[in-house]
Short mmCIF file of C-alpha atoms and ligand atoms in Angstrom, two decimals:
data_model
loop_
_atom_site.label_atom_id
_atom_site.label_comp_id
_atom_site.label_asym_id
_atom_site.label_seq_id
_atom_site.Cartn_x
_atom_site.Cartn_y
_atom_site.Cartn_z
CA MET B 238 -83.61 192.09 3.55
CA ILE B 239 -80.03 193.47 3.35
CA SER B 240 -78.37 195.31 6.23
CA ILE B 241 -75.23 197.05 5.76
CA ASP B 242 -73.61 198.05 8.85
CA ASN B 243 -70.80 200.59 9.03
CA VAL B 244 -68.91 198.73 6.34
CA THR B 245 -65.55 199.54 4.73
CA VAL B 246 -64.75 197.94 1.52
CA GLY B 247 -61.75 198.10 -0.67
CA TYR B 248 -59.09 196.37 -2.92
CA GLY B 249 -55.69 194.91 -2.83
CA THR B 250 -53.78 192.15 -1.04
CA VAL B 251 -50.69 194.09 -0.09
CA GLY B 252 -52.00 197.47 0.46
CA PHE B 253 -55.62 198.48 0.91
CA ILE B 254 -57.53 200.99 -1.25
CA THR B 255 -60.51 202.11 0.46
CA ALA B 256 -63.46 202.42 -2.09
CA VAL B 257 -66.47 202.50 0.16
CA ASP B 258 -65.88 204.01 3.56
CA GLN B 259 -68.12 203.37 6.75
CA VAL B 260 -71.29 202.99 4.90
CA SER B 261 -74.54 201.82 6.48
CA LEU B 262 -77.74 201.36 4.65
CA THR B 263 -80.74 199.12 5.04
CA ILE B 264 -82.38 197.54 1.88
CA GLY B 265 -86.09 196.46 2.54
CA ASP B 266 -88.36 194.05 0.75
CA ASN B 267 -90.51 195.17 -2.26
CA GLU B 268 -88.71 198.42 -3.01
CA ILE B 269 -86.43 200.13 -5.71
CA VAL B 270 -83.44 201.64 -4.13
CA GLY B 271 -81.12 203.74 -6.21
CA ILE B 272 -77.61 204.60 -5.81
CA ALA B 273 -76.03 207.66 -7.47
CA GLY B 274 -72.84 209.52 -7.47
CA GLU B 275 -70.11 210.52 -9.66
CA SER B 276 -67.76 208.12 -11.35
CA GLY B 277 -65.38 206.52 -8.68
CA SER B 278 -67.59 207.22 -5.76
CA GLY B 279 -67.68 203.67 -4.94
CA LYS B 280 -71.14 202.64 -6.33
CA SER B 281 -69.90 199.47 -8.17
CA THR B 282 -67.75 198.46 -5.18
CA LEU B 283 -70.73 198.65 -2.96
CA MET B 284 -72.77 196.54 -5.35
CA ARG B 285 -70.42 193.87 -5.78
CA ALA B 286 -69.87 193.66 -1.80
CA ILE B 287 -73.62 193.29 -1.51
CA TYR B 288 -73.68 190.48 -4.10
CA GLY B 289 -70.75 189.02 -2.37
CA ASP B 290 -68.42 188.60 -5.14
CA PHE B 291 -65.01 188.82 -3.55
CA SER B 292 -63.17 187.14 -6.33
CA THR B 293 -61.65 190.38 -7.73
CA GLY B 294 -59.38 191.43 -4.88
CA LEU B 295 -62.41 193.15 -3.13
CA GLY B 296 -62.52 192.79 0.58
CA ILE B 297 -64.59 193.89 3.42
CA LYS B 298 -62.10 195.65 5.98
CA SER B 299 -64.67 196.27 8.71
CA GLY B 300 -68.30 196.27 9.28
CA THR B 301 -70.80 193.75 8.02
CA ILE B 302 -73.35 193.11 5.10
CA ALA B 303 -75.83 190.57 5.85
CA GLY B 304 -78.87 189.32 4.02
CA ARG B 305 -82.26 187.60 5.09
CA PHE B 306 -84.06 185.68 2.47
CA THR B 307 -87.07 183.40 2.54
CA ASP B 308 -86.57 180.24 0.48
CA ALA B 309 -89.78 180.05 -1.56
CA ALA B 310 -89.69 176.25 -1.66
CA SER B 311 -89.17 175.49 2.08
CA ASP B 312 -90.49 178.67 3.41
CA GLN B 313 -87.40 178.81 5.73
CA THR B 314 -85.63 181.91 6.54
CA ILE B 315 -81.99 182.14 5.36
CA GLU B 316 -79.73 184.47 7.10
CA LYS B 317 -76.22 184.88 6.15
CA PRO B 318 -73.41 187.34 5.49
CA SER B 319 -72.73 188.40 1.95
CA SER B 320 -69.48 186.68 1.83
CA GLN B 321 -71.79 183.39 1.83
CA PHE B 322 -74.33 184.60 -0.65
CA ARG B 323 -72.72 182.50 -3.47
CA ASP B 324 -75.07 179.71 -3.29
CA LEU B 325 -78.12 182.29 -3.56
CA TRP B 326 -76.80 183.68 -6.83
CA TRP B 327 -79.08 183.29 -9.64
CA ASP B 328 -81.67 181.91 -7.39
CA GLN B 329 -82.67 184.58 -4.55
CA ILE B 330 -80.01 187.09 -5.90
CA SER B 331 -79.60 188.23 -9.52
CA TYR B 332 -76.79 190.64 -10.57
CA ILE B 333 -76.29 192.75 -13.73
CA PRO B 334 -72.96 194.04 -13.52
CA GLN B 335 -71.62 197.23 -15.10
CA GLY B 336 -70.53 196.93 -18.71
CA SER B 337 -72.52 193.56 -18.71
CA MET B 338 -72.94 193.56 -22.54
CA SER B 339 -69.74 191.93 -22.47
CA VAL B 340 -71.04 189.20 -19.93
CA LEU B 341 -72.73 187.51 -22.74
CA ASN B 342 -70.37 184.88 -24.44
CA PRO B 343 -70.18 185.88 -27.97
CA LEU B 344 -69.61 182.30 -29.25
CA MET B 345 -72.76 180.92 -27.58
CA LYS B 346 -76.29 181.33 -28.66
CA ILE B 347 -78.64 183.00 -26.37
CA GLU B 348 -80.76 180.00 -25.61
CA GLN B 349 -77.61 178.12 -24.28
CA GLN B 350 -76.76 181.20 -22.21
CA VAL B 351 -79.95 181.59 -20.64
CA VAL B 352 -80.23 177.84 -19.67
CA ASP B 353 -76.69 177.76 -18.35
CA GLY B 354 -77.49 180.69 -16.09
CA LEU B 355 -80.70 178.99 -14.51
CA PRO B 356 -80.54 177.15 -11.20
CA LYS B 357 -81.09 173.34 -11.26
CA ARG B 358 -84.87 173.66 -10.08
CA GLU B 359 -85.67 175.56 -13.22
CA ARG B 360 -83.97 173.01 -15.56
CA GLY B 361 -86.36 170.12 -14.77
CA GLY B 362 -88.48 168.71 -17.63
CA SER B 363 -87.54 168.75 -21.38
CA ARG B 364 -85.54 171.27 -23.09
CA LYS B 365 -88.30 171.89 -25.46
CA ASP B 366 -90.57 172.92 -22.53
CA LEU B 367 -88.07 175.05 -20.85
CA ARG B 368 -87.55 176.70 -24.32
CA ALA B 369 -91.06 177.48 -24.44
CA ARG B 370 -91.17 178.97 -21.01
CA ILE B 371 -88.09 181.06 -21.67
CA ALA B 372 -89.55 182.13 -25.10
CA LYS B 373 -92.74 183.06 -23.35
CA PHE B 374 -91.01 185.03 -20.71
CA LEU B 375 -88.81 186.94 -23.27
CA ALA B 376 -92.14 187.91 -25.18
CA GLY B 377 -92.99 189.90 -22.04
CA PHE B 378 -89.78 191.94 -22.76
CA GLY B 379 -90.59 192.44 -26.18
CA LEU B 380 -88.17 189.75 -27.44
CA GLU B 381 -89.32 187.41 -30.17
CA GLU B 382 -88.46 183.68 -29.85
CA ASN B 383 -85.71 183.84 -32.50
CA VAL B 384 -83.64 185.68 -30.28
CA LEU B 385 -82.86 182.42 -28.46
CA ASP B 386 -81.20 181.31 -31.79
CA ALA B 387 -79.07 184.30 -32.20
CA TYR B 388 -75.48 185.10 -31.09
CA PRO B 389 -75.03 188.25 -29.09
CA HIS B 390 -73.64 190.30 -31.80
CA GLN B 391 -76.61 189.70 -33.98
CA LEU B 392 -78.61 191.78 -31.49
CA SER B 393 -78.66 195.30 -30.91
CA GLY B 394 -77.35 196.78 -27.67
CA GLY B 395 -80.92 197.29 -26.50
CA MET B 396 -81.77 193.77 -27.18
CA ARG B 397 -78.80 192.51 -25.59
CA GLN B 398 -79.71 194.47 -22.44
CA ARG B 399 -83.31 193.18 -22.38
CA VAL B 400 -82.10 189.69 -22.58
CA LEU B 401 -79.83 190.28 -19.58
CA VAL B 402 -82.57 191.83 -17.64
CA ALA B 403 -84.93 188.95 -18.64
CA ILE B 404 -82.32 186.36 -17.64
CA ALA B 405 -82.03 188.28 -14.16
CA ALA B 406 -85.65 188.39 -13.61
CA PHE B 407 -86.58 184.68 -14.90
CA VAL B 408 -85.46 182.90 -11.75
CA ASN B 409 -87.91 185.22 -9.63
CA PRO B 410 -85.03 186.58 -7.41
CA ARG B 411 -85.82 188.35 -4.19
CA LEU B 412 -83.02 190.86 -5.02
CA ILE B 413 -81.94 192.15 -8.38
CA LEU B 414 -78.81 194.19 -8.35
CA ALA B 415 -78.37 196.28 -11.57
CA ASP B 416 -75.17 198.37 -12.04
CA GLU B 417 -75.76 201.00 -14.74
CA PRO B 418 -77.96 198.73 -16.84
CA THR B 419 -78.97 201.39 -19.37
CA THR B 420 -75.96 203.68 -19.39
CA ALA B 421 -74.81 202.64 -22.96
CA LEU B 422 -78.11 202.84 -24.49
CA ASP B 423 -79.81 205.66 -26.29
CA VAL B 424 -82.50 207.63 -24.53
CA VAL B 425 -85.52 205.98 -25.86
CA VAL B 426 -84.27 202.39 -25.39
CA GLN B 427 -83.21 203.43 -22.00
CA LYS B 428 -86.67 204.41 -21.03
CA LYS B 429 -88.05 201.32 -22.33
CA ILE B 430 -86.01 199.17 -20.37
CA LEU B 431 -86.33 201.11 -17.18
CA LEU B 432 -89.96 201.00 -17.47
CA MET B 433 -89.69 197.34 -17.94
CA MET B 434 -87.54 197.08 -14.80
CA VAL B 435 -90.18 198.76 -12.76
CA GLU B 436 -93.00 196.62 -14.18
CA ILE B 437 -91.07 193.48 -13.27
CA GLN B 438 -90.20 194.83 -9.76
CA ARG B 439 -93.95 195.53 -9.14
CA ARG B 440 -95.02 192.17 -10.47
CA LEU B 441 -92.50 190.15 -8.62
CA GLN B 442 -92.77 192.24 -5.47
CA ASN B 443 -88.97 191.80 -4.94
CA THR B 444 -86.25 194.44 -4.41
CA LEU B 445 -84.31 196.25 -7.09
CA VAL B 446 -81.15 197.93 -6.32
CA LEU B 447 -80.27 200.33 -9.22
CA VAL B 448 -77.03 202.12 -9.78
CA SER B 449 -76.75 205.05 -11.99
CA HIS B 450 -74.62 208.10 -12.34
CA ASP B 451 -77.73 209.74 -13.93
CA LEU B 452 -80.22 211.40 -11.47
CA GLY B 453 -82.85 211.55 -14.19
CA VAL B 454 -82.93 207.78 -14.13
CA HIS B 455 -83.43 207.74 -10.34
CA TYR B 456 -86.13 210.33 -10.48
CA GLN B 457 -88.08 208.27 -12.90
CA ILE B 458 -88.01 204.99 -11.12
CA THR B 459 -86.61 204.58 -7.64
CA ASP B 460 -88.58 204.85 -4.32
CA ARG B 461 -85.45 205.62 -2.19
CA LEU B 462 -82.31 206.99 -3.33
CA VAL B 463 -78.56 206.95 -1.82
CA ILE B 464 -76.03 209.53 -2.85
CA MET B 465 -72.56 208.41 -2.67
CA TYR B 466 -69.57 210.80 -2.80
CA LYS B 467 -65.97 209.72 -2.56
CA GLY B 468 -66.83 206.19 -0.77
CA LYS B 469 -69.46 207.70 1.58
CA ILE B 470 -73.10 207.97 1.52
CA VAL B 471 -73.78 211.76 1.79
CA GLU B 472 -77.50 211.51 1.42
CA ALA B 473 -80.16 209.06 1.70
CA GLY B 474 -84.15 209.11 1.82
CA ARG B 475 -87.35 208.92 -0.23
CA THR B 476 -86.34 210.02 -3.85
CA ALA B 477 -89.23 212.47 -4.15
CA ASP B 478 -87.99 214.02 -0.84
CA ILE B 479 -84.32 214.28 -2.12
CA PHE B 480 -85.45 216.11 -5.27
CA ALA B 481 -87.81 218.24 -3.27
CA ASN B 482 -85.30 219.26 -0.60
CA PRO B 483 -81.72 218.16 -1.36
CA GLN B 484 -79.66 218.57 1.93
CA HIS B 485 -76.07 217.95 0.77
CA ASP B 486 -74.23 220.51 -1.37
CA TYR B 487 -73.18 217.70 -3.63
CA THR B 488 -76.93 216.72 -4.25
CA ARG B 489 -77.90 220.24 -4.72
CA ASN B 490 -75.44 220.70 -7.35
CA LEU B 491 -76.30 217.39 -9.04
CA ILE B 492 -79.88 218.26 -9.12
CA ALA B 493 -79.36 221.87 -10.29
CA SER B 494 -77.18 220.59 -13.09
CA LEU B 495 -80.13 218.43 -14.42
CA PRO B 496 -82.31 219.34 -17.32
CA ARG B 497 -85.73 220.33 -15.73
CA LEU B 498 -87.59 217.25 -14.87
CA HIS B 499 -91.14 217.33 -15.38
CA GLY B 500 -94.04 215.07 -15.82
CA GLN B 501 -95.25 212.12 -13.69
CA ARG B 502 -92.53 209.70 -12.64
CA ALA B 503 -92.53 206.22 -14.36
CA VAL B 504 -92.80 204.42 -11.07
CA ASP B 505 -96.00 206.36 -10.20
CA ARG B 506 -97.41 205.48 -13.69
CA VAL B 507 -96.73 201.87 -13.19
CA GLY B 508 -98.08 202.04 -9.59
CA ALA B 509 -101.32 203.65 -10.94
CA GLY B 510 -101.71 200.62 -13.25
CA ALA B 511 -101.14 202.81 -16.38
P1 ADP H 137 -68.24 203.81 -9.39
O1 ADP H 137 -68.98 202.55 -9.65
O2 ADP H 137 -68.90 204.86 -8.51
O3 ADP H 137 -67.80 204.65 -10.57
P2 ADP H 137 -66.08 202.14 -8.29
O4 ADP H 137 -66.82 201.35 -7.18
O5 ADP H 137 -66.03 201.35 -9.54
O6 ADP H 137 -66.85 203.45 -8.51
O7 ADP H 137 -64.70 202.67 -7.83
C1 ADP H 137 -64.52 203.12 -6.33
C2 ADP H 137 -63.01 203.31 -6.22
O8 ADP H 137 -62.49 202.01 -6.18
C3 ADP H 137 -62.26 203.99 -7.40
O9 ADP H 137 -61.16 204.74 -6.72
C4 ADP H 137 -61.64 202.89 -8.17
O10 ADP H 137 -60.33 203.42 -8.80
C5 ADP H 137 -61.33 201.78 -7.21
N1 ADP H 137 -61.44 200.54 -7.79
C6 ADP H 137 -62.50 200.13 -8.48
N2 ADP H 137 -62.25 198.90 -8.91
C7 ADP H 137 -61.09 198.42 -8.38
C8 ADP H 137 -60.20 197.26 -8.51
N3 ADP H 137 -60.72 196.21 -9.32
N4 ADP H 137 -59.04 197.33 -7.93
C9 ADP H 137 -58.47 198.45 -7.25
N5 ADP H 137 -59.43 199.49 -7.29
C10 ADP H 137 -60.55 199.59 -7.84
MG1 MG H 138 -69.33 201.82 -11.48
#
């Protein structure tokens, strides 16, 4: 679905600060890919480059990022570089940016924000029907209809984050990019939201790319894992394999510093239909 080929990404118009250095990665259909690494290792930059948001001084210096999507309506295959993904946003591709609590407009009720985020094809029909469809969808995330009438500050952090995940999933995108979607939340709420994300991915059979600095999160829900260190991918493979047999010193230290992981992984529980 996404091919990242030897890409170097950075910032700046005068000088160039390299944030992601000669990275290659293939992201397939129907999988959860995790990106881990310490703060400043380039995770968010890589996500922005995949999403194709070059509005913030971000640029690809060399290499390519390309995507391949099947348009559900026409069954046509769309192939293009990420610099041209813009017209796929909130259609084929959803993005939950880091610190996304602040993405919600504090002056606007949730219903309007959800509706504004939808592609045209979802906005046909009456507003009442659309509201009913959205409410039904939110119910699947444990959110009551009256959430739609609330302003963001009237919701807890966990509820706001559920709203964002729900908006991202509502359009049935082929690719969801989620950058630290649960980091600011307490552990119990975090667990619920992660489980919800796995369930959505399994149901939509799409691709979820999840950034977290927390290896425990990756252990719980990712199929494959990429470890970044100082802008480079230092290790990549099946999550279970990486935890069983980490190759790189940096990964070994990360895993050693975790509280002991035990129990069945959340992905396996969902996969088993529990
Ligand atoms: P992570 O998400 O892993 O914490 P980032 O991708 O945010 O890492 O940052 C990687 C590097 O890019 C860091 O050195 C950071 O300072 C730099 N960087 C991030 N955003 C910008 C920006 N908007 N302008 C300039 N440098 C940036
Ligand atoms: Mg980041």
